[in-house]
Coordinates of C-alpha atoms in Angstrom, one line a residue:
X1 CA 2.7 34.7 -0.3
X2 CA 3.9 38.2 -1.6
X3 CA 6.0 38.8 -4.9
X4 CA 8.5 41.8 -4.9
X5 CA 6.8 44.9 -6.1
X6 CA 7.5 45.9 -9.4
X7 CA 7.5 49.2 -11.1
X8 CA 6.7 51.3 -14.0
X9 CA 10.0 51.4 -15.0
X10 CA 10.4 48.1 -15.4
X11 CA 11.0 47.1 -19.3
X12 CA 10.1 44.7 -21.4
X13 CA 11.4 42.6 -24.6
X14 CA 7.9 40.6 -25.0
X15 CA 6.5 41.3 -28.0
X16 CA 2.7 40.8 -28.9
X17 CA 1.9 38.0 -31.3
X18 CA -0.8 39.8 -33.1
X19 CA -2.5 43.9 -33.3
X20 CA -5.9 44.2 -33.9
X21 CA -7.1 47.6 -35.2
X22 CA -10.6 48.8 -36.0
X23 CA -12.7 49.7 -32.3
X24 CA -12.9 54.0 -32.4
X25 CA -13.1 53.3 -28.6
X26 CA -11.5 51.9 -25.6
X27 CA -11.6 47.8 -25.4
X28 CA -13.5 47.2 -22.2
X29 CA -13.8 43.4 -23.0
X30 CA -11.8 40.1 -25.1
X31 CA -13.2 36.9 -25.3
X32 CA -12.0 33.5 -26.9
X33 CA -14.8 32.0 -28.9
X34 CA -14.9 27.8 -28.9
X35 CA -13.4 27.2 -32.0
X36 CA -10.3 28.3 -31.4
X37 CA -10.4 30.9 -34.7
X38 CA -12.2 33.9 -33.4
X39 CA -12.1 36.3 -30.8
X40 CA -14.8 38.8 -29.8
X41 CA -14.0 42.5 -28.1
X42 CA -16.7 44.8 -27.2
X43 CA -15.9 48.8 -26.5
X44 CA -16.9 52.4 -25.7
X45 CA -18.0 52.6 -29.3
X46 CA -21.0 50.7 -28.7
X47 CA -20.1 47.7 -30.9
X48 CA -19.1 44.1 -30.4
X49 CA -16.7 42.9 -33.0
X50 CA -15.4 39.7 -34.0
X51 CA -12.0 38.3 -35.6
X52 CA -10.1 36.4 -37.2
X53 CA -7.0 35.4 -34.6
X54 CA -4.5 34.6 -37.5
X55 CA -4.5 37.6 -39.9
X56 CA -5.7 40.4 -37.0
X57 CA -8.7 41.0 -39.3
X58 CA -12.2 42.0 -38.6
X59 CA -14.4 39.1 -39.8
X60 CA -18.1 40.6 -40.8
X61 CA -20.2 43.8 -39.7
X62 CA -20.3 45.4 -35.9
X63 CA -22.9 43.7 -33.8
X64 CA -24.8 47.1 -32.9
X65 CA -27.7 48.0 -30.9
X66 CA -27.7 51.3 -30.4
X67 CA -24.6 53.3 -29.7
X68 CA -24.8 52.6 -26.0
X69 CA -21.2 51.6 -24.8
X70 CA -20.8 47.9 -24.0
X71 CA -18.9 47.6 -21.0
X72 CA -18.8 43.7 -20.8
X73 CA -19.9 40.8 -22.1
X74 CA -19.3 36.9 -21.3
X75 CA -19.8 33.7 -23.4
X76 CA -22.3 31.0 -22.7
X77 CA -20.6 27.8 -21.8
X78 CA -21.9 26.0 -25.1
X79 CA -20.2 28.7 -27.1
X80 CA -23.3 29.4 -29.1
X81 CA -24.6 33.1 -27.6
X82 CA -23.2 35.4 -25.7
X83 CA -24.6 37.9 -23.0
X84 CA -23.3 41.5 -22.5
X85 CA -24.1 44.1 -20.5
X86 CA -24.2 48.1 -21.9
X87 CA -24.7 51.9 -20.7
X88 CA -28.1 52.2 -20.6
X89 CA -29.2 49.3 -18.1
X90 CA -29.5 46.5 -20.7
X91 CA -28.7 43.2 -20.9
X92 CA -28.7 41.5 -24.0
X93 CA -28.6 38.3 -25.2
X94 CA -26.5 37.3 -29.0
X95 CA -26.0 34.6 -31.5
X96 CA -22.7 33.7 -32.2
X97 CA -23.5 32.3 -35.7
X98 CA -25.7 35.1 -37.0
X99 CA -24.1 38.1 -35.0
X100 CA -28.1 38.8 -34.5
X101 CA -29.8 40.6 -31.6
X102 CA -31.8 37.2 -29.5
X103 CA -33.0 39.5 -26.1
X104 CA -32.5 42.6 -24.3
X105 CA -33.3 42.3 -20.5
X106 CA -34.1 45.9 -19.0
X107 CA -34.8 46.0 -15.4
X108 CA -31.6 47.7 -14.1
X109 CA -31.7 51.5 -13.9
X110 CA -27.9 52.6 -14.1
X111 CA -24.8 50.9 -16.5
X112 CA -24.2 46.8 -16.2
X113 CA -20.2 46.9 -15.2
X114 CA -19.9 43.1 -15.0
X115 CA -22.0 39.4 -16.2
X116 CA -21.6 35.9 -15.7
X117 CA -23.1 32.3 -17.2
X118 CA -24.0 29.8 -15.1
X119 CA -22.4 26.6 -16.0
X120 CA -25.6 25.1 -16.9
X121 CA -25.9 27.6 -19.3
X122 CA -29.6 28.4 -18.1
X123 CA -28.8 31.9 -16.0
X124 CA -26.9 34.6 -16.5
X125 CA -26.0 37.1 -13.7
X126 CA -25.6 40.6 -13.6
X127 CA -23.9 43.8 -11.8
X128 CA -24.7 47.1 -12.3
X129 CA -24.1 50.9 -11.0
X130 CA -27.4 50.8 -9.2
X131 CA -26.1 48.7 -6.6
X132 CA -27.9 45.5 -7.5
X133 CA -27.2 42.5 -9.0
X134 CA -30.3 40.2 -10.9
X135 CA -29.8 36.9 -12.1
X136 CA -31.9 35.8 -15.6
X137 CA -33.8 33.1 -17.1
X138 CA -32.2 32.6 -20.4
X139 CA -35.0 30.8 -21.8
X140 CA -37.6 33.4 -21.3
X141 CA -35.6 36.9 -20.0
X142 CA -37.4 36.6 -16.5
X143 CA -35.7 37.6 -13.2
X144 CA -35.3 34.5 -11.7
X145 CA -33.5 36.1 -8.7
X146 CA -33.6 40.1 -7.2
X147 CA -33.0 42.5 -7.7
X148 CA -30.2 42.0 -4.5
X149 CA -29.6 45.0 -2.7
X150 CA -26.0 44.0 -2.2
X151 CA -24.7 47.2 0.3
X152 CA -22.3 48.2 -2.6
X153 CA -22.8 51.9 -4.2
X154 CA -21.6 50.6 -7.5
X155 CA -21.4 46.4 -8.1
X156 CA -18.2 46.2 -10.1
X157 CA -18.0 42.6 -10.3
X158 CA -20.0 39.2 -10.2
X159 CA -19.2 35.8 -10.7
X160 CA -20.8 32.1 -10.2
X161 CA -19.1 29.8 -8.1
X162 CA -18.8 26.7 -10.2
X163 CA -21.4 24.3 -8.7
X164 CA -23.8 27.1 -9.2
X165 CA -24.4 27.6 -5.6
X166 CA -23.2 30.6 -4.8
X167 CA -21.7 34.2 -6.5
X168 CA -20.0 36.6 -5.5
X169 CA -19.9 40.8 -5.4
X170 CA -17.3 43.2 -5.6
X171 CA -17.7 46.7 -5.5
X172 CA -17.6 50.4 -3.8
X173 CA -19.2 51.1 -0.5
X174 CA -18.6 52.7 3.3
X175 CA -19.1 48.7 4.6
X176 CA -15.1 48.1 4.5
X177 CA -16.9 44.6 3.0
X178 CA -16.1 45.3 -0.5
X179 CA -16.4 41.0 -1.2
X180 CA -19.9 39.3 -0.6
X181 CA -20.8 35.9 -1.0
X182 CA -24.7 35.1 -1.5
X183 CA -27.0 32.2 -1.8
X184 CA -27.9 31.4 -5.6
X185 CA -30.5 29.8 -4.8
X186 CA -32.3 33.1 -1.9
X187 CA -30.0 35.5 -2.5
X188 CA -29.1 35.7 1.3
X189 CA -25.8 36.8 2.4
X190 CA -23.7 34.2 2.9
X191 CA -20.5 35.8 4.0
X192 CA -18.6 39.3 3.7
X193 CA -14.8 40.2 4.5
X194 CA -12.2 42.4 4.0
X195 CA -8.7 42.8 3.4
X196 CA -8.1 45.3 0.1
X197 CA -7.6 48.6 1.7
X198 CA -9.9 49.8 -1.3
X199 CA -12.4 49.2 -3.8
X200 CA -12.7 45.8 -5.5
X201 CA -13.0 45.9 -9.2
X202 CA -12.9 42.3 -10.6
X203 CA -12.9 39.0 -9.6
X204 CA -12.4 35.1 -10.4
X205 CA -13.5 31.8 -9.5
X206 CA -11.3 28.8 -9.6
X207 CA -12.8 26.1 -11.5
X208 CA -12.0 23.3 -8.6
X209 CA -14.1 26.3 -7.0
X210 CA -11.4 26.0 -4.2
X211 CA -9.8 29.8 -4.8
X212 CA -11.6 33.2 -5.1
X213 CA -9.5 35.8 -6.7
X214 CA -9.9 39.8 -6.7
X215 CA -8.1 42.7 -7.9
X216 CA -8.2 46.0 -6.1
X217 CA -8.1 49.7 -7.3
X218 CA -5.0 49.4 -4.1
X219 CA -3.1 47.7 -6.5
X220 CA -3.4 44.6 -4.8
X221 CA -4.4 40.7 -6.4
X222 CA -5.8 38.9 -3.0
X223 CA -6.6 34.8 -3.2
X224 CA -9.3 33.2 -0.9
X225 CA -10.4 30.4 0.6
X226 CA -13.8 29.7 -0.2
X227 CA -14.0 27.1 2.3
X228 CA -13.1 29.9 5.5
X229 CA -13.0 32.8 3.2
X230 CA -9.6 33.9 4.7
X231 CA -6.8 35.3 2.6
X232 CA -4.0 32.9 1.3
X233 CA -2.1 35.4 -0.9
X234 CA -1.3 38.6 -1.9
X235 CA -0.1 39.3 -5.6
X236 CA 2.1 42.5 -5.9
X237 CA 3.5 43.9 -8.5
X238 CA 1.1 46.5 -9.8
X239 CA 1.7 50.2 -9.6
X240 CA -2.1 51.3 -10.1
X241 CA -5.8 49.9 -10.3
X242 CA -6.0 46.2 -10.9
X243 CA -9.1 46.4 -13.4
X244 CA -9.4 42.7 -14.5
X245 CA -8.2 39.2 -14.3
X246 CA -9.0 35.7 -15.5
X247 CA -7.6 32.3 -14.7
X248 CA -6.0 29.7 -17.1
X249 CA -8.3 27.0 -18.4
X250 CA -6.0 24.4 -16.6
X251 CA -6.3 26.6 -13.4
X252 CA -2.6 27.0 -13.3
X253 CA -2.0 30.7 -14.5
X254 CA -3.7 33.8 -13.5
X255 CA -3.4 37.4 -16.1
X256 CA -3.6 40.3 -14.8
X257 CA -4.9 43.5 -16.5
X258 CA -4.1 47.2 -14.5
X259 CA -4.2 50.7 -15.1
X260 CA -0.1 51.0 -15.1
X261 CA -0.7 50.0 -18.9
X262 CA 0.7 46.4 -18.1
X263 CA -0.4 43.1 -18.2
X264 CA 1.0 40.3 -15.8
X265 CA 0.9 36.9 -15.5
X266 CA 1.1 34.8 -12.1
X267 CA 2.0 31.4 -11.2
X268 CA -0.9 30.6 -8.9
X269 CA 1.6 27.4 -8.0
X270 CA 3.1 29.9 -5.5
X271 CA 1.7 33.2 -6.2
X272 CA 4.7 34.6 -8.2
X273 CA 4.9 36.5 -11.2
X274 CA 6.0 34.8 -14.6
X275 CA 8.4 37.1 -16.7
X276 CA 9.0 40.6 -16.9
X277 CA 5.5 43.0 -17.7
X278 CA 3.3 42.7 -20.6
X279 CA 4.0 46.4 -21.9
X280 CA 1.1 48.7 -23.2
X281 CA 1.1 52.1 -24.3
X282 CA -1.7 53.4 -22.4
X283 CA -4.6 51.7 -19.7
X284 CA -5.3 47.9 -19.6
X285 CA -9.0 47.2 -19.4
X286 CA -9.4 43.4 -20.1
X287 CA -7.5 40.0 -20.2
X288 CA -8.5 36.7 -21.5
X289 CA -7.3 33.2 -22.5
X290 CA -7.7 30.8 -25.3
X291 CA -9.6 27.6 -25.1
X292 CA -6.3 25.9 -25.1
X293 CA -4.4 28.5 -22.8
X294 CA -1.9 29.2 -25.0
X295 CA -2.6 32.7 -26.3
X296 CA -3.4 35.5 -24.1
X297 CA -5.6 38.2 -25.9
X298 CA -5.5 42.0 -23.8
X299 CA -7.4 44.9 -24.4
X300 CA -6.1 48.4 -24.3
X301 CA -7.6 51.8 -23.8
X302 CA -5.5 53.0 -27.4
X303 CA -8.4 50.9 -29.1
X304 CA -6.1 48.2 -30.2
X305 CA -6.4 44.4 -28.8
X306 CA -3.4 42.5 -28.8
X307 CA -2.5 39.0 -28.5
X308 CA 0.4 37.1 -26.4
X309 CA 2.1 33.8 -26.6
X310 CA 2.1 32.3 -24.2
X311 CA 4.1 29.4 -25.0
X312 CA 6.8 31.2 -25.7
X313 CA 6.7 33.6 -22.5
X314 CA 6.9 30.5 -20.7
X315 CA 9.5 28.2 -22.3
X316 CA 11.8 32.0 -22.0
X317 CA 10.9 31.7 -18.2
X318 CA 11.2 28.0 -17.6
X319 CA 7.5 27.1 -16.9
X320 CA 5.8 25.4 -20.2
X321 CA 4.8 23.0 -18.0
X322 CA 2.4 25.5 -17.2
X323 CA 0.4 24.8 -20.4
X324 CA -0.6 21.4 -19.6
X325 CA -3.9 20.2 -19.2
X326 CA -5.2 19.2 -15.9
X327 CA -5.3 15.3 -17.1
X328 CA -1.6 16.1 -17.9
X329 CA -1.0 17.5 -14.7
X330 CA -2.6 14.2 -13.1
X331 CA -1.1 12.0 -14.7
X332 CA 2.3 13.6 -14.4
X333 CA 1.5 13.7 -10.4
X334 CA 0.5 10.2 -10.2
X335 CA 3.6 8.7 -12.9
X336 CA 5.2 7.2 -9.9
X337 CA 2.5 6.4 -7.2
X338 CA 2.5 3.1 -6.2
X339 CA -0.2 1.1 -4.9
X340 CA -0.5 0.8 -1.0
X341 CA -0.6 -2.7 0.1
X342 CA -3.4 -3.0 2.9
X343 CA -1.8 -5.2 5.8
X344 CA -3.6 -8.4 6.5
X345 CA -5.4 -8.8 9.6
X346 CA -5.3 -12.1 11.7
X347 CA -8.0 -13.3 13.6
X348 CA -7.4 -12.4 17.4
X349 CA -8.0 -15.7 18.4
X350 CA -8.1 -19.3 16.8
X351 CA -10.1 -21.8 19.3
X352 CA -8.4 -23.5 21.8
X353 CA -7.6 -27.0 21.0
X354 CA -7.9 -26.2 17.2
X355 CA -5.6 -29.0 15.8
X356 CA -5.4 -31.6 18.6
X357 CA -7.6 -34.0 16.9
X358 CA -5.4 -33.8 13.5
X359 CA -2.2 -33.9 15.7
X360 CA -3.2 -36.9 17.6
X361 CA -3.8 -38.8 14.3
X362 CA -0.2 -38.3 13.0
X363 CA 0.6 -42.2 13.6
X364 CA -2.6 -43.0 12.7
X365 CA -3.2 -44.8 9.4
X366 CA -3.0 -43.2 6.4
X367 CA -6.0 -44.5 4.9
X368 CA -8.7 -41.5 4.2
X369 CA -11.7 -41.3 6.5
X370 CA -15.2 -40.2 6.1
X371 CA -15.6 -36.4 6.8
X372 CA -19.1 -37.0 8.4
X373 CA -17.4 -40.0 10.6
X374 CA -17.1 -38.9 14.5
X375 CA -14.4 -39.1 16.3
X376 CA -13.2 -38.3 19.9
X377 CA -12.2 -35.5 19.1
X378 CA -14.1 -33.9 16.3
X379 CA -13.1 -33.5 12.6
X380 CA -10.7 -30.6 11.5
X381 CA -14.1 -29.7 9.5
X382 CA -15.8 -28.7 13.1
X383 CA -12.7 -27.3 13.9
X384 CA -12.4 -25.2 11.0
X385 CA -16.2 -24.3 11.8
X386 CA -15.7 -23.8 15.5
X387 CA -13.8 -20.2 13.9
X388 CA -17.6 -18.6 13.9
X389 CA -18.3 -19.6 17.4
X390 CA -18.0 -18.0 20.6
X391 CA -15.0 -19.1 22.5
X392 CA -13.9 -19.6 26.0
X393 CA -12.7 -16.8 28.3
X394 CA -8.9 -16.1 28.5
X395 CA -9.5 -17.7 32.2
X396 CA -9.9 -21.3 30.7
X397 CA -6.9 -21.0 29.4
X398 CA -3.8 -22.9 30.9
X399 CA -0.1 -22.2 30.0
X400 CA 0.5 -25.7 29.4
X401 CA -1.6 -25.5 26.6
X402 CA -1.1 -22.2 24.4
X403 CA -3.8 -21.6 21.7
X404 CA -2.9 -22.9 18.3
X405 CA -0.9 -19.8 16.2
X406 CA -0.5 -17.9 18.6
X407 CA 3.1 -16.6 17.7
X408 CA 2.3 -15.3 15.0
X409 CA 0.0 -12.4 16.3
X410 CA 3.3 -12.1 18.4
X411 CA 6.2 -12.5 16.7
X412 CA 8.3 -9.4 15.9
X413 CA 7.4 -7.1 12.7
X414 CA 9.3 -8.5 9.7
X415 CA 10.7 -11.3 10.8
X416 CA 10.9 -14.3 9.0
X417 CA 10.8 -17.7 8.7
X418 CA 13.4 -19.8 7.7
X419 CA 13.7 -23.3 7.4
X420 CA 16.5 -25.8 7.6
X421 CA 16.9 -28.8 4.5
X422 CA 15.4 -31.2 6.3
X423 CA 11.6 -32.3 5.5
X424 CA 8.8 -32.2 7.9
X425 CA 6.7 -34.4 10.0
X426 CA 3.6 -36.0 7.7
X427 CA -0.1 -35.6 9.4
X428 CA -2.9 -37.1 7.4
X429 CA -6.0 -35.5 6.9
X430 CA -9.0 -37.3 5.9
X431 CA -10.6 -37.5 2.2
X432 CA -7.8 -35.7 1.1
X433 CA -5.1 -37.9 -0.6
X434 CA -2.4 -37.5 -2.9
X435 CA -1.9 -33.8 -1.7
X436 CA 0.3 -31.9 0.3
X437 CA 0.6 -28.6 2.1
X438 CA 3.0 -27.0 4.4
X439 CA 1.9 -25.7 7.9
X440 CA 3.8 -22.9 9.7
X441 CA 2.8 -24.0 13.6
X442 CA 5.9 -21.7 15.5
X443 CA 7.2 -23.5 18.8
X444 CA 9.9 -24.5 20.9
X445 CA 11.5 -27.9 20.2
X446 CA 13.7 -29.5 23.1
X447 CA 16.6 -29.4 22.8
X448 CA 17.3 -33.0 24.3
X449 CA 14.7 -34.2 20.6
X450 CA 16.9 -32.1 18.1
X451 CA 18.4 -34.5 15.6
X452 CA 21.2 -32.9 13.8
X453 CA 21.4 -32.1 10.4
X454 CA 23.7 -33.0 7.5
X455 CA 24.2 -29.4 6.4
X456 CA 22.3 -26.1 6.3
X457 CA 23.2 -23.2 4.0
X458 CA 20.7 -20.7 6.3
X459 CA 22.7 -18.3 8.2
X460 CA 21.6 -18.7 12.4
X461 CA 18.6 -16.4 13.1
X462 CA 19.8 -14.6 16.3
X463 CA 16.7 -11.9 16.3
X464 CA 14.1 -13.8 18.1
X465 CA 14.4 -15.5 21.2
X466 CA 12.9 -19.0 21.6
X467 CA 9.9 -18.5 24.6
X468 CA 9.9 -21.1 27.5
X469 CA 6.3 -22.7 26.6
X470 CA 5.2 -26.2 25.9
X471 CA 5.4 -26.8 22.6
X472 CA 3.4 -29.7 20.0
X473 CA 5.7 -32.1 19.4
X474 CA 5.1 -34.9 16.4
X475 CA 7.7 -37.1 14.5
X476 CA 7.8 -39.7 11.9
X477 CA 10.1 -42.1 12.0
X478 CA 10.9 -42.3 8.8
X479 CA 11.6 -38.7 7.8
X480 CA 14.2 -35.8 9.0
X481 CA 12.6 -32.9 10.5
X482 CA 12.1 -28.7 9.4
X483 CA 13.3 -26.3 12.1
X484 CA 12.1 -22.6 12.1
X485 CA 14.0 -20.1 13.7
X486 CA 11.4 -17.5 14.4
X487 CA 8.2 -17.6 17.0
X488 CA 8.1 -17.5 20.8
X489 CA 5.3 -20.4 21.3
X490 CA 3.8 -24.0 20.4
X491 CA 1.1 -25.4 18.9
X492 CA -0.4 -28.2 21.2
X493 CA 0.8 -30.1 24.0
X494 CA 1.2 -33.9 22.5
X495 CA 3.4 -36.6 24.0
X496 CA 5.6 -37.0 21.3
X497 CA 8.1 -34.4 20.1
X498 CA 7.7 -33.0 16.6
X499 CA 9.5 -29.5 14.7
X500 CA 7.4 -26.6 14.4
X501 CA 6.6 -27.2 10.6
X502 CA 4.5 -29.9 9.6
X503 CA 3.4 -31.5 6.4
X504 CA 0.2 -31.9 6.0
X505 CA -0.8 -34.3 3.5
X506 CA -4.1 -34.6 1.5
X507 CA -5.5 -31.4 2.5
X508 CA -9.5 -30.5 1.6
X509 CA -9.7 -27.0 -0.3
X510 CA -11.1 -25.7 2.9
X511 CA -7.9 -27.0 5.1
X512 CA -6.0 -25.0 2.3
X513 CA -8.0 -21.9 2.9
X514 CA -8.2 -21.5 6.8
X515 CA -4.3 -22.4 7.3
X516 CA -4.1 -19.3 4.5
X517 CA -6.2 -17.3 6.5
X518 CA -4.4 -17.8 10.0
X519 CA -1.6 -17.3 9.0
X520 CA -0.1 -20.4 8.8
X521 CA 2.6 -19.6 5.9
X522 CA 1.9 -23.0 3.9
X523 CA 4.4 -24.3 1.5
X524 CA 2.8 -26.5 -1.5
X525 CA 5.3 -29.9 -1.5
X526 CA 2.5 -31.1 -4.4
X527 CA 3.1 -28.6 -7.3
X528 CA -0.5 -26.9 -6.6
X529 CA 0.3 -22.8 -6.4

């Protein structure tokens, strides 16, 4: 996605927060130090400075060595040293705390343009003029890695994809590759494309290391996908050479610096610009956040370094949300997810015959039995255990006697069961007395057994159809029945006539459990939840 172009002539009413005067030289670099206070700037003058963010001041002496000019420099992710790269081939290592000299690292032969830490903190990487780029042992200076011939005449860029496995390359060359991915670990090409009509000049890894950014002396911001390393954007706006760019700690704002003496700022949420220009008075070299995102420090080639805020830019343009932190962002995106419920899955087939002993024993006596007795038909405990077992083919199967709860693997998608105030049929179950428990068993009742009821305050259920099979049929004499409006089958075939819903009463723990499991929609008539 493209953003209108944008001209020179466009003005500006942003103001900078803060000047900073002192460099004799252009500002070819800006960096944030961790605590917030200090910022460093390194420049043709051959000096890396630091200062005091609130009053614009210069805290200490220049960090010198030799007046070679220090085209860039990067901090180490611990915020203790940082690594820059000079005129004369060097590469040297500092320490924040005592602005002293730790290492100089001299194997290139032309200028370092362009450095980078590994997140680890243990290598740093480096581009230079001679076409090369080396990657470094902190600890002891060695090349660890190169020198890569990378094809480019000039390496103007390089930068360490997050998990360390990769970088990248950006330069000038007669390829039409100007962007090469390598192996961190050989140093063999991983991939090369195209797509700036000119030479690449700087570049940016996301850190979800999803999103490869570069500008382009054609103006031109590009986004890749590091995943197919094909183009998902192009940023316009700029009127000349795009000569540096850095992304948001939060990941959700990219800055711009470019040779048309503006700064911009970009919504990487969509690839469009955020406000009007940040106006300079002469060439933009460098851009870089805080550690909090919310000031924006640019340096210019009229020696000055200014600072932005960037909480104000964006609460002008309607975006602070812009400033939050990605466990803001999270937790902003999740406020209103709710949790999935995973649908429960019925066994595809409860063994025929299941409940006939329990059914037969409905007007036997209610007097508790011995779960290790036999009987002729087996206990409801072998039943319950014949669930593991192999059962018989479909074949066996006669329609005069459907399989025990078998409506409910076919009974419509949310239809319900409702019942009518009338109690259910009691069925004793052995060793388990003083309790009782529902059982949802769905089947047809004829219509020559219905006993009419009193009164029902359930509206008639005229969504399912009642199915022409057999159906269990069990009664006491001494109580009304439970109809259920809802299920196309039986449960057994039994010589007396019974409703669909049966009480069961002094059911085991277990009895509780497999009727839960199967489906069986129990109601508790003893209390027990």
């Amino acid at each position: 996605m493209s953003s209108p172009t944008v001209g020179r002539q466009e003005t500006s009413t942003i103001k900078p927060r803060q000047i900073f005067e002192g460099h004799t030289g252009w500002i070819n670099g800006t960096i944030h130090l961790a605590d917030g206070q200090r910022m460093m700037t390194c420049s043709d003058d051959g000096s890396l400075r630091v200062w005091n963010l609130k009053s614009g001041k210069q805290i200490g002496e220049d960090w010198r060595d030799g007046d070679s000019i220090v085209w860039t420099m990067a901090l180490s992710p611990d915020g203790k040293k940082v690594v820059s790269g000079s005129n004369d081939g060097g590469v040297r290592l500092w320490d924040i705390d005592t602005g002293k000299l730790i290492a100089k690292w001299t194997r290139h032969t032309l200028l370092v343009r362009s450095v980078c830490w590994s997140r680890d903190g243990q290598r740093v990487l480096s581009g230079s003029y001679d076409g090369t780029a080396r990657e470094w042992d902190v600890e002891n200076g060695k090349t660890i890695l190169g020198p890569i011939k990378t094809g480019h005449r000039r390496v103007w860029a390089v930068v360490y994809s997050p998990d360390m496995t990769m970088f990248a390359t950006a330069g000038d060359d007669e390829s039409k590759h100007p962007i090469k991915i390598w192996d961190a670990k050989t140093g063999e090409l991983v991939a090369s494309f195209k797509g700036h009509k000119h030479w690449v000049w700087c570049l940016a890894w996301s850190s979800d290391g999803k999103t490869l950014i570069s500008g382009s002396r054609d103006h031109s911001i590009r986004t890749w996908n590091t995943k197919t390393w094909k183009q998902l954007a192009v940023l316009d706006g700029h009127t000349s050479t795009v000569f540096g760019v850095a992304i948001s700690p939060n990941g959700c704002i990219l800055a711009s610096a470019s040779l048309d003496n503006t700064a911009r700022l970009w919504n990487l949420e969509n690839s469009q610009p955020i406000s009007s220009p940040l106006q300079h008075v002469d060439y933009v070299a460098s851009v870089s956040f805080s550690a909090d995102g919310k000031l924006l420090s640019t340096g210019c080639d009229d020696k000055n370094v200014y600072t932005w805020d960037l909480s104000t830019i964006l609460k002008e343009a309607g975006l602070e949300d812009l400033l939050d932190q990605p466990d803001q962002l999270l937790l902003a995106a999740d406020a209103t997810r709710r949790p999935v419920r995973q649908p429960i899955k019925v066994s595809p087939r409860v063994p025929r015959g299941f409940f006939d002993d329990t059914l037969n024993r409905a007007h036997s006596s209610a007097r508790p039995h011995s779960l290790s007795s036999p009987s002729r038909g087996g206990t409801l405990r072998s039943r319950l255990l014949s669930l593991y077992r192999p059962t018989h083919s479909d074949a066996h199967d006669t329609p005069s006697r459907p399989r025990p709860f078998h409506w409910v693997r076919n009974r419509p998608r949310g239809a319900d069961i409702e019942l009518h105030e009338r109690s259910p049929a009691v069925v004793h179950v052995p060793h388990c007395q003083a309790q009782r428990r529902n059982a949802s068993a769905r089947e047809r009742r004829r219509s020559t057994m219905r006993r009419p009821t009193a009164s029902s305050s359930r509206p008639p259920n005229t969504t399912v159809a009642q199915q022409p099979s057999g159906a269990a049929q069990a009664q006491s004499s001494s109580q009304p029945h439970a109809a259920v409006s809802t299920a196309p089958s039986g449960v057994a075939n039994t010589t007396s006539s019974a409703s669909p819903h049966v009480t069961i009463q002094y059911p085991t723990r277990w009895t509780r459990f497999w009727l839960f499991i199967c489906c069986a929609s129990p109601q508790y008539t003893d209390g027990h939840h």
